Amino acid sequence: MRGKMRTRIIGTGSCLPETVVTNDDLSKMMDTSDEWISSRTGIRERRLVKEETTAGMSVTAARRAMENAGVSAQEIDLIIVGTITGDYVTPSVACEVQAAIGADRATAFDINAACSGFMFALFIADAYLKTGIYKTALILGAETLSKIMDWNDRSTCVLFGDGAGAAVVRSDETGILAYDQGSDGTKGMVLTCRNRKNNNPFVSNSTEPSYTHMDGQEVYKFAVTTVPDSIKEVVEEAGLSIGDIDYFALHQANIRIIRSVAKRLNVSEDKFPTSLEHCGNISAASVPILLDEMNGKGLLKPGMKIVLSGFGGGLTWGSAVVEW
Ligand code: COA
């Protein structure tokens, strides 16, 4: 019986910070324009934190997902947060969430797979659940990317936003039908943010902060080739064809990447819902926030086949076919 069990998403939640920053707001601060940003990326506005924190948004998203799933804190066995912008080096965001929601039975930890963080967290939860050790997991993608942006670098800071998304997953008879994940560390330097420098007494480093740097065109090329291949592979692995998929919920980096993937798969863009217009790119949080928006709009019906796909820093990528 256990061999047939799958990992099913049974609830979603999300949380965005209150402050809306439009492209026009940015164009008052730097040499950019709504026309440049929206025509190249599809992004019109993003939410940025003021008082909010990565853990605080995660707790709200987690509570909403648990309510949506009808699951209590005592039922949660595992909490995994995909993030590169936790509030502390330690404790992890996942441990902060555990404490805040009172999930004292849970094991909690963060993972760093950049924009693929939620997908990798989902696959880790799937592996734990399949062993039978755990039954119910809370997985999140959560970021405060605005703190690792160089606000003097118009080529990166206009692209990203802040927020958190969550899903509760549980062993069930349907759920993840197939997944594909991968990494290519040889190309890691096309999207970087250095950690703090070592300032021990035996080295002489300056302590200037480090921000996100990106070779946008290289990341673009990586995304538009790797993502369609990964999706084709995972759909085939699930024993389905591309035409059987009801929705493709992709990482929300850029509308041109999404259009290119749709074209390469020969699928109508209507099957690619988006949130990037009002969220920007929120790295690991993009996929679960989009999924929660789809869920909230009633787009997701039992039996539907949905492709989820994340890609980005590392470089990393991960795609799944889930039956809703
Ligand atoms: N506003 C106005 N002009 C800008 C700008 C901004 N915010 N940012 C850059 N520019 C300028 C550049 O300085 C450059 O000017 P120049 O030609 O005088 O040097 C010009 O616009 C073109 O820059 P370029 O970087 O070649 O633009 P692009 O067409 O490649 O578009 C991206 C840039 C980032 C939108 C595009 O490369 C992209 O979408 N990449 C994928 C990035 C991504 O999604 N990353 C996250 C993945 S997880």
mmCIF file of C-alpha atoms and ligand atoms in Angstrom:
data_model
loop_
_atom_site.group_PDB
_atom_site.id
_atom_site.type_symbol
_atom_site.label_atom_id
_atom_site.label_comp_id
_atom_site.label_asym_id
_atom_site.label_seq_id
_atom_site.Cartn_x
_atom_site.Cartn_y
_atom_site.Cartn_z
ATOM 1 C CA MET A 1 0.000 0.000 0.000
ATOM 2 C CA ARG A 2 2.767 2.414 0.980
ATOM 3 C CA GLY A 3 4.409 2.021 -2.451
ATOM 4 C CA LYS A 4 1.370 3.635 -4.031
ATOM 5 C CA MET A 5 1.309 6.649 -1.750
ATOM 6 C CA ARG A 6 2.034 10.046 -3.301
ATOM 7 C CA THR A 7 2.664 13.503 -1.888
ATOM 8 C CA ARG A 8 -0.372 15.698 -2.349
ATOM 9 C CA ILE A 9 -0.697 19.449 -1.932
ATOM 10 C CA ILE A 10 -3.749 19.832 0.323
ATOM 11 C CA GLY A 11 -3.606 23.535 1.165
ATOM 12 C CA THR A 12 -1.904 26.759 0.109
ATOM 13 C CA GLY A 13 -1.295 30.187 1.631
ATOM 14 C CA SER A 14 0.695 33.315 0.928
ATOM 15 C CA CYS A 15 1.637 36.677 2.352
ATOM 16 C CA LEU A 16 2.861 39.812 0.606
ATOM 17 C CA PRO A 17 4.156 42.899 2.400
ATOM 18 C CA GLU A 18 1.877 45.943 2.423
ATOM 19 C CA THR A 19 3.986 48.462 0.546
ATOM 20 C CA VAL A 20 3.318 48.577 -3.201
ATOM 21 C CA VAL A 21 6.124 50.043 -5.323
ATOM 22 C CA THR A 22 5.161 50.720 -8.941
ATOM 23 C CA ASN A 23 7.493 51.101 -11.902
ATOM 24 C CA ASP A 24 6.634 54.806 -11.872
ATOM 25 C CA ASP A 25 7.718 55.006 -8.216
ATOM 26 C CA LEU A 26 11.080 53.505 -9.217
ATOM 27 C CA SER A 27 11.450 55.869 -12.154
ATOM 28 C CA LYS A 28 11.379 58.767 -9.675
ATOM 29 C CA MET A 29 14.360 57.248 -7.841
ATOM 30 C CA MET A 30 16.524 56.046 -10.752
ATOM 31 C CA ASP A 31 16.981 56.314 -14.503
ATOM 32 C CA THR A 32 14.318 53.832 -15.578
ATOM 33 C CA SER A 33 10.728 53.852 -16.833
ATOM 34 C CA ASP A 34 7.525 51.859 -16.700
ATOM 35 C CA GLU A 35 7.934 51.309 -20.445
ATOM 36 C CA TRP A 36 11.429 49.771 -20.089
ATOM 37 C CA ILE A 37 10.531 47.518 -17.166
ATOM 38 C CA SER A 38 7.107 46.338 -18.305
ATOM 39 C CA SER A 39 8.052 45.729 -21.937
ATOM 40 C CA ARG A 40 11.130 43.661 -21.025
ATOM 41 C CA THR A 41 9.770 41.818 -17.993
ATOM 42 C CA GLY A 42 5.968 42.157 -17.673
ATOM 43 C CA ILE A 43 6.469 43.510 -14.126
ATOM 44 C CA ARG A 44 4.342 46.567 -13.243
ATOM 45 C CA GLU A 45 4.721 46.679 -9.486
ATOM 46 C CA ARG A 46 6.196 44.721 -6.606
ATOM 47 C CA ARG A 47 5.709 44.605 -2.830
ATOM 48 C CA LEU A 48 8.636 45.539 -0.608
ATOM 49 C CA VAL A 49 8.976 45.089 3.152
ATOM 50 C CA LYS A 50 9.154 47.941 5.617
ATOM 51 C CA GLU A 51 8.530 46.367 9.022
ATOM 52 C CA GLU A 52 7.815 42.863 7.720
ATOM 53 C CA THR A 53 10.394 40.072 7.960
ATOM 54 C CA THR A 54 10.999 36.843 6.052
ATOM 55 C CA ALA A 55 9.888 34.785 9.069
ATOM 56 C CA GLY A 56 6.896 37.018 9.824
ATOM 57 C CA MET A 57 5.546 36.693 6.268
ATOM 58 C CA SER A 58 6.285 32.952 6.398
ATOM 59 C CA VAL A 59 4.258 32.520 9.577
ATOM 60 C CA THR A 60 1.250 34.265 8.019
ATOM 61 C CA ALA A 61 1.542 32.223 4.803
ATOM 62 C CA ALA A 62 1.916 29.020 6.850
ATOM 63 C CA ARG A 63 -1.169 29.756 8.975
ATOM 64 C CA ARG A 64 -3.215 30.444 5.836
ATOM 65 C CA ALA A 65 -2.032 27.202 4.207
ATOM 66 C CA MET A 66 -2.847 25.196 7.340
ATOM 67 C CA GLU A 67 -6.298 26.745 7.529
ATOM 68 C CA ASN A 68 -6.859 26.032 3.832
ATOM 69 C CA ALA A 69 -5.751 22.408 4.383
ATOM 70 C CA GLY A 70 -7.688 21.988 7.632
ATOM 71 C CA VAL A 71 -4.503 20.824 9.367
ATOM 72 C CA SER A 72 -3.481 21.695 12.947
ATOM 73 C CA ALA A 73 0.040 22.554 14.097
ATOM 74 C CA GLN A 74 0.203 19.251 15.998
ATOM 75 C CA GLU A 75 -0.199 17.334 12.753
ATOM 76 C CA ILE A 76 2.860 18.912 11.102
ATOM 77 C CA ASP A 77 5.838 16.523 11.100
ATOM 78 C CA LEU A 78 8.228 18.520 8.928
ATOM 79 C CA ILE A 79 8.789 22.183 8.007
ATOM 80 C CA ILE A 80 11.121 23.117 5.148
ATOM 81 C CA VAL A 81 11.661 26.681 3.947
ATOM 82 C CA GLY A 82 13.384 27.459 0.652
ATOM 83 C CA THR A 83 15.062 30.834 1.153
ATOM 84 C CA ILE A 84 18.250 32.789 0.527
ATOM 85 C CA THR A 85 17.178 35.736 2.682
ATOM 86 C CA GLY A 86 16.381 34.425 6.171
ATOM 87 C CA ASP A 87 16.396 37.039 8.923
ATOM 88 C CA TYR A 88 19.127 35.210 10.843
ATOM 89 C CA VAL A 89 21.944 32.913 9.791
ATOM 90 C CA THR A 90 20.628 30.859 12.683
ATOM 91 C CA PRO A 91 17.905 30.109 13.741
ATOM 92 C CA SER A 92 16.468 29.088 10.405
ATOM 93 C CA VAL A 93 13.225 30.596 9.116
ATOM 94 C CA ALA A 94 11.703 27.115 9.442
ATOM 95 C CA CYS A 95 12.530 26.994 13.181
ATOM 96 C CA GLU A 96 11.037 30.475 13.629
ATOM 97 C CA VAL A 97 7.869 29.292 11.882
ATOM 98 C CA GLN A 98 7.781 26.159 14.037
ATOM 99 C CA ALA A 99 7.958 28.231 17.226
ATOM 100 C CA ALA A 100 5.348 30.752 16.089
ATOM 101 C CA ILE A 101 2.738 28.216 15.005
ATOM 102 C CA GLY A 102 3.471 25.799 17.875
ATOM 103 C CA ALA A 103 4.308 22.798 15.674
ATOM 104 C CA ASP A 104 6.420 21.274 18.425
ATOM 105 C CA ARG A 105 6.453 17.767 16.924
ATOM 106 C CA ALA A 106 7.997 19.019 13.679
ATOM 107 C CA THR A 107 11.567 18.857 12.395
ATOM 108 C CA ALA A 108 12.403 22.184 10.783
ATOM 109 C CA PHE A 109 15.179 23.443 8.488
ATOM 110 C CA ASP A 110 15.877 25.797 5.579
ATOM 111 C CA ILE A 111 17.369 24.977 2.195
ATOM 112 C CA ASN A 112 19.147 27.195 -0.326
ATOM 113 C CA ALA A 113 18.265 26.472 -3.931
ATOM 114 C CA ALA A 114 17.533 30.120 -4.837
ATOM 115 C CA CYS A 115 14.535 30.410 -7.185
ATOM 116 C CA SER A 116 14.113 26.610 -7.199
ATOM 117 C CA GLY A 117 13.899 26.570 -3.385
ATOM 118 C CA PHE A 118 10.209 25.754 -3.098
ATOM 119 C CA MET A 119 10.469 22.994 -5.700
ATOM 120 C CA PHE A 120 13.484 21.415 -3.997
ATOM 121 C CA ALA A 121 11.721 21.661 -0.609
ATOM 122 C CA LEU A 122 8.726 19.899 -2.170
ATOM 123 C CA PHE A 123 10.939 17.078 -3.476
ATOM 124 C CA ILE A 124 12.681 16.683 -0.106
ATOM 125 C CA ALA A 125 9.294 16.489 1.629
ATOM 126 C CA ASP A 126 8.181 13.937 -0.983
ATOM 127 C CA ALA A 127 11.233 11.776 -0.230
ATOM 128 C CA TYR A 128 10.616 11.934 3.544
ATOM 129 C CA LEU A 129 6.909 11.178 3.130
ATOM 130 C CA LYS A 130 7.601 8.238 0.837
ATOM 131 C CA THR A 131 9.762 6.591 3.505
ATOM 132 C CA GLY A 132 6.758 6.634 5.793
ATOM 133 C CA ILE A 133 8.724 8.460 8.525
ATOM 134 C CA TYR A 134 6.507 11.518 8.166
ATOM 135 C CA LYS A 135 2.950 12.020 7.005
ATOM 136 C CA THR A 136 2.365 15.769 6.841
ATOM 137 C CA ALA A 137 4.755 18.569 5.902
ATOM 138 C CA LEU A 138 4.621 22.342 5.636
ATOM 139 C CA ILE A 139 6.794 23.703 2.860
ATOM 140 C CA LEU A 140 7.492 27.315 2.052
ATOM 141 C CA GLY A 141 9.354 29.650 -0.249
ATOM 142 C CA ALA A 142 10.019 32.993 1.446
ATOM 143 C CA GLU A 143 12.218 35.942 0.556
ATOM 144 C CA THR A 144 13.077 39.501 1.461
ATOM 145 C CA LEU A 145 15.068 40.087 -1.706
ATOM 146 C CA SER A 146 14.956 43.872 -1.330
ATOM 147 C CA LYS A 147 17.695 43.609 1.307
ATOM 148 C CA ILE A 148 20.169 41.976 -1.092
ATOM 149 C CA MET A 149 19.562 44.384 -3.994
ATOM 150 C CA ASP A 150 21.901 47.189 -4.948
ATOM 151 C CA TRP A 151 19.373 50.026 -5.199
ATOM 152 C CA ASN A 152 21.846 51.882 -7.428
ATOM 153 C CA ASP A 153 21.831 49.058 -9.977
ATOM 154 C CA ARG A 154 18.745 49.568 -12.142
ATOM 155 C CA SER A 155 19.473 46.381 -14.107
ATOM 156 C CA THR A 156 18.657 44.143 -11.096
ATOM 157 C CA CYS A 157 16.700 46.011 -8.408
ATOM 158 C CA VAL A 158 13.650 46.643 -10.616
ATOM 159 C CA LEU A 159 13.137 42.895 -11.154
ATOM 160 C CA PHE A 160 12.646 41.555 -7.646
ATOM 161 C CA GLY A 161 10.131 41.721 -4.772
ATOM 162 C CA ASP A 162 9.416 40.362 -1.297
ATOM 163 C CA GLY A 163 6.869 37.799 -0.040
ATOM 164 C CA ALA A 164 6.183 34.265 1.174
ATOM 165 C CA GLY A 165 4.167 31.298 -0.068
ATOM 166 C CA ALA A 166 3.335 28.023 1.664
ATOM 167 C CA ALA A 167 1.795 24.635 0.986
ATOM 168 C CA VAL A 168 0.765 21.763 3.236
ATOM 169 C CA VAL A 169 1.519 18.359 1.731
ATOM 170 C CA ARG A 170 0.382 14.975 2.928
ATOM 171 C CA SER A 171 0.680 11.315 1.906
ATOM 172 C CA ASP A 172 -2.325 10.434 -0.210
ATOM 173 C CA GLU A 173 -3.332 8.252 -3.133
ATOM 174 C CA THR A 174 -2.577 10.972 -5.674
ATOM 175 C CA GLY A 175 -0.369 14.065 -5.788
ATOM 176 C CA ILE A 176 3.111 14.393 -7.314
ATOM 177 C CA LEU A 177 3.071 12.102 -10.365
ATOM 178 C CA ALA A 178 6.668 12.800 -11.424
ATOM 179 C CA TYR A 179 9.477 15.240 -10.827
ATOM 180 C CA ASP A 180 12.730 16.317 -12.365
ATOM 181 C CA GLN A 181 15.433 18.387 -10.717
ATOM 182 C CA GLY A 182 18.974 19.393 -11.505
ATOM 183 C CA SER A 183 21.849 21.759 -10.884
ATOM 184 C CA ASP A 184 24.723 23.177 -12.905
ATOM 185 C CA GLY A 185 27.246 24.708 -10.534
ATOM 186 C CA THR A 186 29.620 25.427 -13.431
ATOM 187 C CA LYS A 187 27.324 28.304 -14.435
ATOM 188 C CA GLY A 188 26.721 29.523 -10.887
ATOM 189 C CA MET A 189 28.540 32.830 -11.341
ATOM 190 C CA VAL A 190 25.895 34.234 -13.719
ATOM 191 C CA LEU A 191 23.666 35.000 -10.733
ATOM 192 C CA THR A 192 25.416 35.712 -7.447
ATOM 193 C CA CYS A 193 25.208 37.389 -4.073
ATOM 194 C CA ARG A 194 28.331 37.012 -1.920
ATOM 195 C CA ASN A 195 27.979 36.062 1.705
ATOM 196 C CA ARG A 196 29.574 38.238 4.375
ATOM 197 C CA LYS A 197 33.356 38.417 4.168
ATOM 198 C CA ASN A 198 35.603 36.797 6.716
ATOM 199 C CA ASN A 199 36.878 39.448 9.101
ATOM 200 C CA ASN A 200 38.762 37.298 11.549
ATOM 201 C CA PRO A 201 41.889 38.936 13.028
ATOM 202 C CA PHE A 202 44.190 37.100 10.585
ATOM 203 C CA VAL A 203 42.721 38.506 7.377
ATOM 204 C CA SER A 204 42.225 42.058 6.281
ATOM 205 C CA ASN A 205 38.936 42.304 4.447
ATOM 206 C CA SER A 206 36.772 45.304 4.040
ATOM 207 C CA THR A 207 33.237 44.745 5.298
ATOM 208 C CA GLU A 208 31.291 46.454 2.551
ATOM 209 C CA PRO A 209 28.007 44.694 1.936
ATOM 210 C CA SER A 210 27.525 42.535 -1.101
ATOM 211 C CA TYR A 211 24.516 42.626 -3.406
ATOM 212 C CA THR A 212 22.924 40.602 -6.171
ATOM 213 C CA HIS A 213 24.716 40.540 -9.515
ATOM 214 C CA MET A 214 23.238 38.978 -12.596
ATOM 215 C CA ASP A 215 24.197 38.374 -16.193
ATOM 216 C CA GLY A 216 20.594 38.736 -17.337
ATOM 217 C CA GLN A 217 21.136 37.424 -20.830
ATOM 218 C CA GLU A 218 22.914 34.259 -19.650
ATOM 219 C CA VAL A 219 20.149 33.571 -17.122
ATOM 220 C CA TYR A 220 17.595 34.142 -19.858
ATOM 221 C CA LYS A 221 19.305 31.669 -22.217
ATOM 222 C CA PHE A 222 19.555 29.064 -19.439
ATOM 223 C CA ALA A 223 15.870 29.420 -18.563
ATOM 224 C CA VAL A 224 14.438 29.218 -22.062
ATOM 225 C CA THR A 225 16.347 26.042 -22.878
ATOM 226 C CA THR A 226 16.414 24.140 -19.579
ATOM 227 C CA VAL A 227 12.826 24.766 -18.461
ATOM 228 C CA PRO A 228 11.023 23.379 -21.557
ATOM 229 C CA ASP A 229 13.339 20.331 -21.553
ATOM 230 C CA SER A 230 12.680 19.716 -17.863
ATOM 231 C CA ILE A 231 8.917 20.068 -18.357
ATOM 232 C CA LYS A 232 8.894 17.709 -21.360
ATOM 233 C CA GLU A 233 10.847 15.144 -19.358
ATOM 234 C CA VAL A 234 8.628 15.279 -16.315
ATOM 235 C CA VAL A 235 5.396 15.115 -18.325
ATOM 236 C CA GLU A 236 6.679 12.062 -20.187
ATOM 237 C CA GLU A 237 7.768 10.469 -16.921
ATOM 238 C CA ALA A 238 4.220 10.958 -15.602
ATOM 239 C CA GLY A 239 2.932 9.022 -18.620
ATOM 240 C CA LEU A 240 1.163 12.109 -19.978
ATOM 241 C CA SER A 241 1.497 14.381 -22.975
ATOM 242 C CA ILE A 242 1.861 18.187 -22.893
ATOM 243 C CA GLY A 243 -1.766 18.515 -24.055
ATOM 244 C CA ASP A 244 -2.967 16.729 -20.892
ATOM 245 C CA ILE A 245 -1.648 19.528 -18.657
ATOM 246 C CA ASP A 246 -4.267 21.998 -17.409
ATOM 247 C CA TYR A 247 -1.871 24.667 -16.088
ATOM 248 C CA PHE A 248 1.831 25.433 -16.077
ATOM 249 C CA ALA A 249 2.744 27.345 -12.909
ATOM 250 C CA LEU A 250 6.257 28.610 -13.569
ATOM 251 C CA HIS A 251 8.690 30.636 -11.503
ATOM 252 C CA GLN A 252 7.737 34.250 -12.096
ATOM 253 C CA ALA A 253 10.993 35.761 -13.347
ATOM 254 C CA ASN A 254 9.994 37.381 -16.581
ATOM 255 C CA ILE A 255 7.012 37.271 -18.966
ATOM 256 C CA ARG A 256 9.319 36.852 -21.948
ATOM 257 C CA ILE A 257 10.762 33.653 -20.441
ATOM 258 C CA ILE A 258 7.236 32.337 -19.823
ATOM 259 C CA ARG A 259 6.131 33.186 -23.387
ATOM 260 C CA SER A 260 9.200 31.517 -24.817
ATOM 261 C CA VAL A 261 8.569 28.349 -22.776
ATOM 262 C CA ALA A 262 4.917 28.314 -23.922
ATOM 263 C CA LYS A 263 6.055 28.650 -27.527
ATOM 264 C CA ARG A 264 8.661 25.914 -27.253
ATOM 265 C CA LEU A 265 6.062 23.579 -25.733
ATOM 266 C CA ASN A 266 3.515 24.646 -28.351
ATOM 267 C CA VAL A 267 0.973 25.495 -25.645
ATOM 268 C CA SER A 268 -1.327 28.520 -25.410
ATOM 269 C CA GLU A 269 -0.075 31.249 -23.049
ATOM 270 C CA ASP A 270 -3.514 31.065 -21.381
ATOM 271 C CA LYS A 271 -2.321 27.926 -19.629
ATOM 272 C CA PHE A 272 0.482 29.899 -17.943
ATOM 273 C CA PRO A 273 -1.061 31.944 -15.123
ATOM 274 C CA THR A 274 1.122 34.788 -13.837
ATOM 275 C CA SER A 275 1.600 36.898 -10.745
ATOM 276 C CA LEU A 276 4.723 38.758 -11.824
ATOM 277 C CA GLU A 277 2.743 41.858 -12.887
ATOM 278 C CA HIS A 278 2.054 42.693 -9.239
ATOM 279 C CA CYS A 279 4.804 40.716 -7.440
ATOM 280 C CA GLY A 280 7.969 40.849 -9.535
ATOM 281 C CA ASN A 281 10.376 37.959 -9.090
ATOM 282 C CA ILE A 282 10.295 36.670 -5.483
ATOM 283 C CA SER A 283 12.746 33.808 -6.019
ATOM 284 C CA ALA A 284 11.706 30.749 -3.964
ATOM 285 C CA ALA A 285 8.368 32.361 -3.048
ATOM 286 C CA SER A 286 7.170 32.840 -6.645
ATOM 287 C CA VAL A 287 5.779 29.358 -7.321
ATOM 288 C CA PRO A 288 3.861 28.909 -4.027
ATOM 289 C CA ILE A 289 2.435 32.458 -4.186
ATOM 290 C CA LEU A 290 1.244 31.840 -7.748
ATOM 291 C CA LEU A 291 -0.232 28.484 -6.729
ATOM 292 C CA ASP A 292 -2.058 30.120 -3.822
ATOM 293 C CA GLU A 293 -3.453 32.804 -6.119
ATOM 294 C CA MET A 294 -4.667 30.110 -8.532
ATOM 295 C CA ASN A 295 -6.196 28.202 -5.631
ATOM 296 C CA GLY A 296 -7.871 31.355 -4.288
ATOM 297 C CA LYS A 297 -9.408 32.053 -7.721
ATOM 298 C CA GLY A 298 -10.855 28.525 -7.802
ATOM 299 C CA LEU A 299 -8.812 27.560 -10.879
ATOM 300 C CA LEU A 300 -7.637 24.268 -9.380
ATOM 301 C CA LYS A 301 -10.057 21.346 -9.475
ATOM 302 C CA PRO A 302 -9.486 17.785 -8.230
ATOM 303 C CA GLY A 303 -8.015 15.605 -10.954
ATOM 304 C CA MET A 304 -6.401 18.487 -12.842
ATOM 305 C CA LYS A 305 -2.796 17.988 -13.926
ATOM 306 C CA ILE A 306 -0.555 20.940 -13.081
ATOM 307 C CA VAL A 307 3.098 21.447 -13.950
ATOM 308 C CA LEU A 308 5.113 23.391 -11.377
ATOM 309 C CA SER A 309 8.562 24.597 -12.405
ATOM 310 C CA GLY A 310 11.238 26.636 -10.646
ATOM 311 C CA PHE A 311 14.617 27.756 -11.999
ATOM 312 C CA GLY A 312 17.369 30.167 -11.106
ATOM 313 C CA GLY A 313 20.506 30.725 -9.027
ATOM 314 C CA GLY A 314 22.945 27.889 -8.522
ATOM 315 C CA LEU A 315 22.115 27.276 -11.286
ATOM 316 C CA THR A 316 19.214 25.051 -10.275
ATOM 317 C CA TRP A 317 15.914 23.868 -11.717
ATOM 318 C CA GLY A 318 13.079 21.600 -10.716
ATOM 319 C CA SER A 319 9.751 20.651 -12.306
ATOM 320 C CA ALA A 320 6.888 18.456 -11.163
ATOM 321 C CA VAL A 321 3.592 17.182 -12.482
ATOM 322 C CA VAL A 322 0.997 17.158 -9.728
ATOM 323 C CA GLU A 323 -2.522 15.851 -9.794
ATOM 324 C CA TRP A 324 -4.659 18.285 -7.810
HETATM 325 N N1 COA B 1 15.745 50.826 -16.937
HETATM 326 C C1 COA B 1 16.197 51.382 -18.080
HETATM 327 N N2 COA B 1 17.280 50.896 -18.742
HETATM 328 C C2 COA B 1 17.895 49.819 -18.227
HETATM 329 C C3 COA B 1 17.468 49.205 -17.036
HETATM 330 C C4 COA B 1 16.341 49.755 -16.385
HETATM 331 N N3 COA B 1 15.834 49.236 -15.250
HETATM 332 N N4 COA B 1 18.277 48.170 -16.777
HETATM 333 C C5 COA B 1 19.181 48.111 -17.758
HETATM 334 N N5 COA B 1 18.967 49.097 -18.629
HETATM 335 C C6 COA B 1 19.705 49.417 -19.849
HETATM 336 C C7 COA B 1 21.099 48.878 -19.848
HETATM 337 O O1 COA B 1 21.958 49.774 -19.172
HETATM 338 C C8 COA B 1 21.389 48.785 -21.307
HETATM 339 O O2 COA B 1 21.733 50.056 -21.789
HETATM 340 P P1 COA B 1 22.920 50.243 -22.873
HETATM 341 O O3 COA B 1 22.449 49.470 -24.082
HETATM 342 O O4 COA B 1 22.968 51.700 -23.044
HETATM 343 O O5 COA B 1 24.122 49.622 -22.215
HETATM 344 C C9 COA B 1 20.052 48.438 -21.941
HETATM 345 O O6 COA B 1 19.070 48.773 -20.957
HETATM 346 C C10 COA B 1 19.909 46.988 -22.329
HETATM 347 O O7 COA B 1 20.369 46.194 -21.239
HETATM 348 P P2 COA B 1 20.379 44.641 -21.350
HETATM 349 O O8 COA B 1 20.864 44.060 -20.052
HETATM 350 O O9 COA B 1 21.040 44.215 -22.616
HETATM 351 O O10 COA B 1 18.812 44.367 -21.476
HETATM 352 P P3 COA B 1 18.068 43.036 -21.854
HETATM 353 O O11 COA B 1 17.269 43.285 -23.059
HETATM 354 O O12 COA B 1 18.954 41.834 -21.808
HETATM 355 O O13 COA B 1 17.052 42.893 -20.638
HETATM 356 C C11 COA B 1 16.720 41.704 -18.608
HETATM 357 C C12 COA B 1 17.542 42.745 -19.318
HETATM 358 C C13 COA B 1 17.279 41.537 -17.195
HETATM 359 C C14 COA B 1 15.279 42.134 -18.529
HETATM 360 C C15 COA B 1 16.844 40.342 -19.389
HETATM 361 O O14 COA B 1 18.168 40.035 -19.645
HETATM 362 C C16 COA B 1 16.216 39.213 -18.655
HETATM 363 O O15 COA B 1 15.020 39.149 -18.535
HETATM 364 N N6 COA B 1 17.011 38.246 -18.160
HETATM 365 C C17 COA B 1 16.536 37.184 -17.322
HETATM 366 C C18 COA B 1 16.722 37.628 -15.924
HETATM 367 C C19 COA B 1 15.944 36.867 -14.953
HETATM 368 O O16 COA B 1 14.793 36.606 -15.149
HETATM 369 N N7 COA B 1 16.609 36.510 -13.853
HETATM 370 C C20 COA B 1 16.047 35.845 -12.759
HETATM 371 C C21 COA B 1 16.019 34.396 -13.022
HETATM 372 S S1 COA B 1 15.703 33.559 -11.556
#
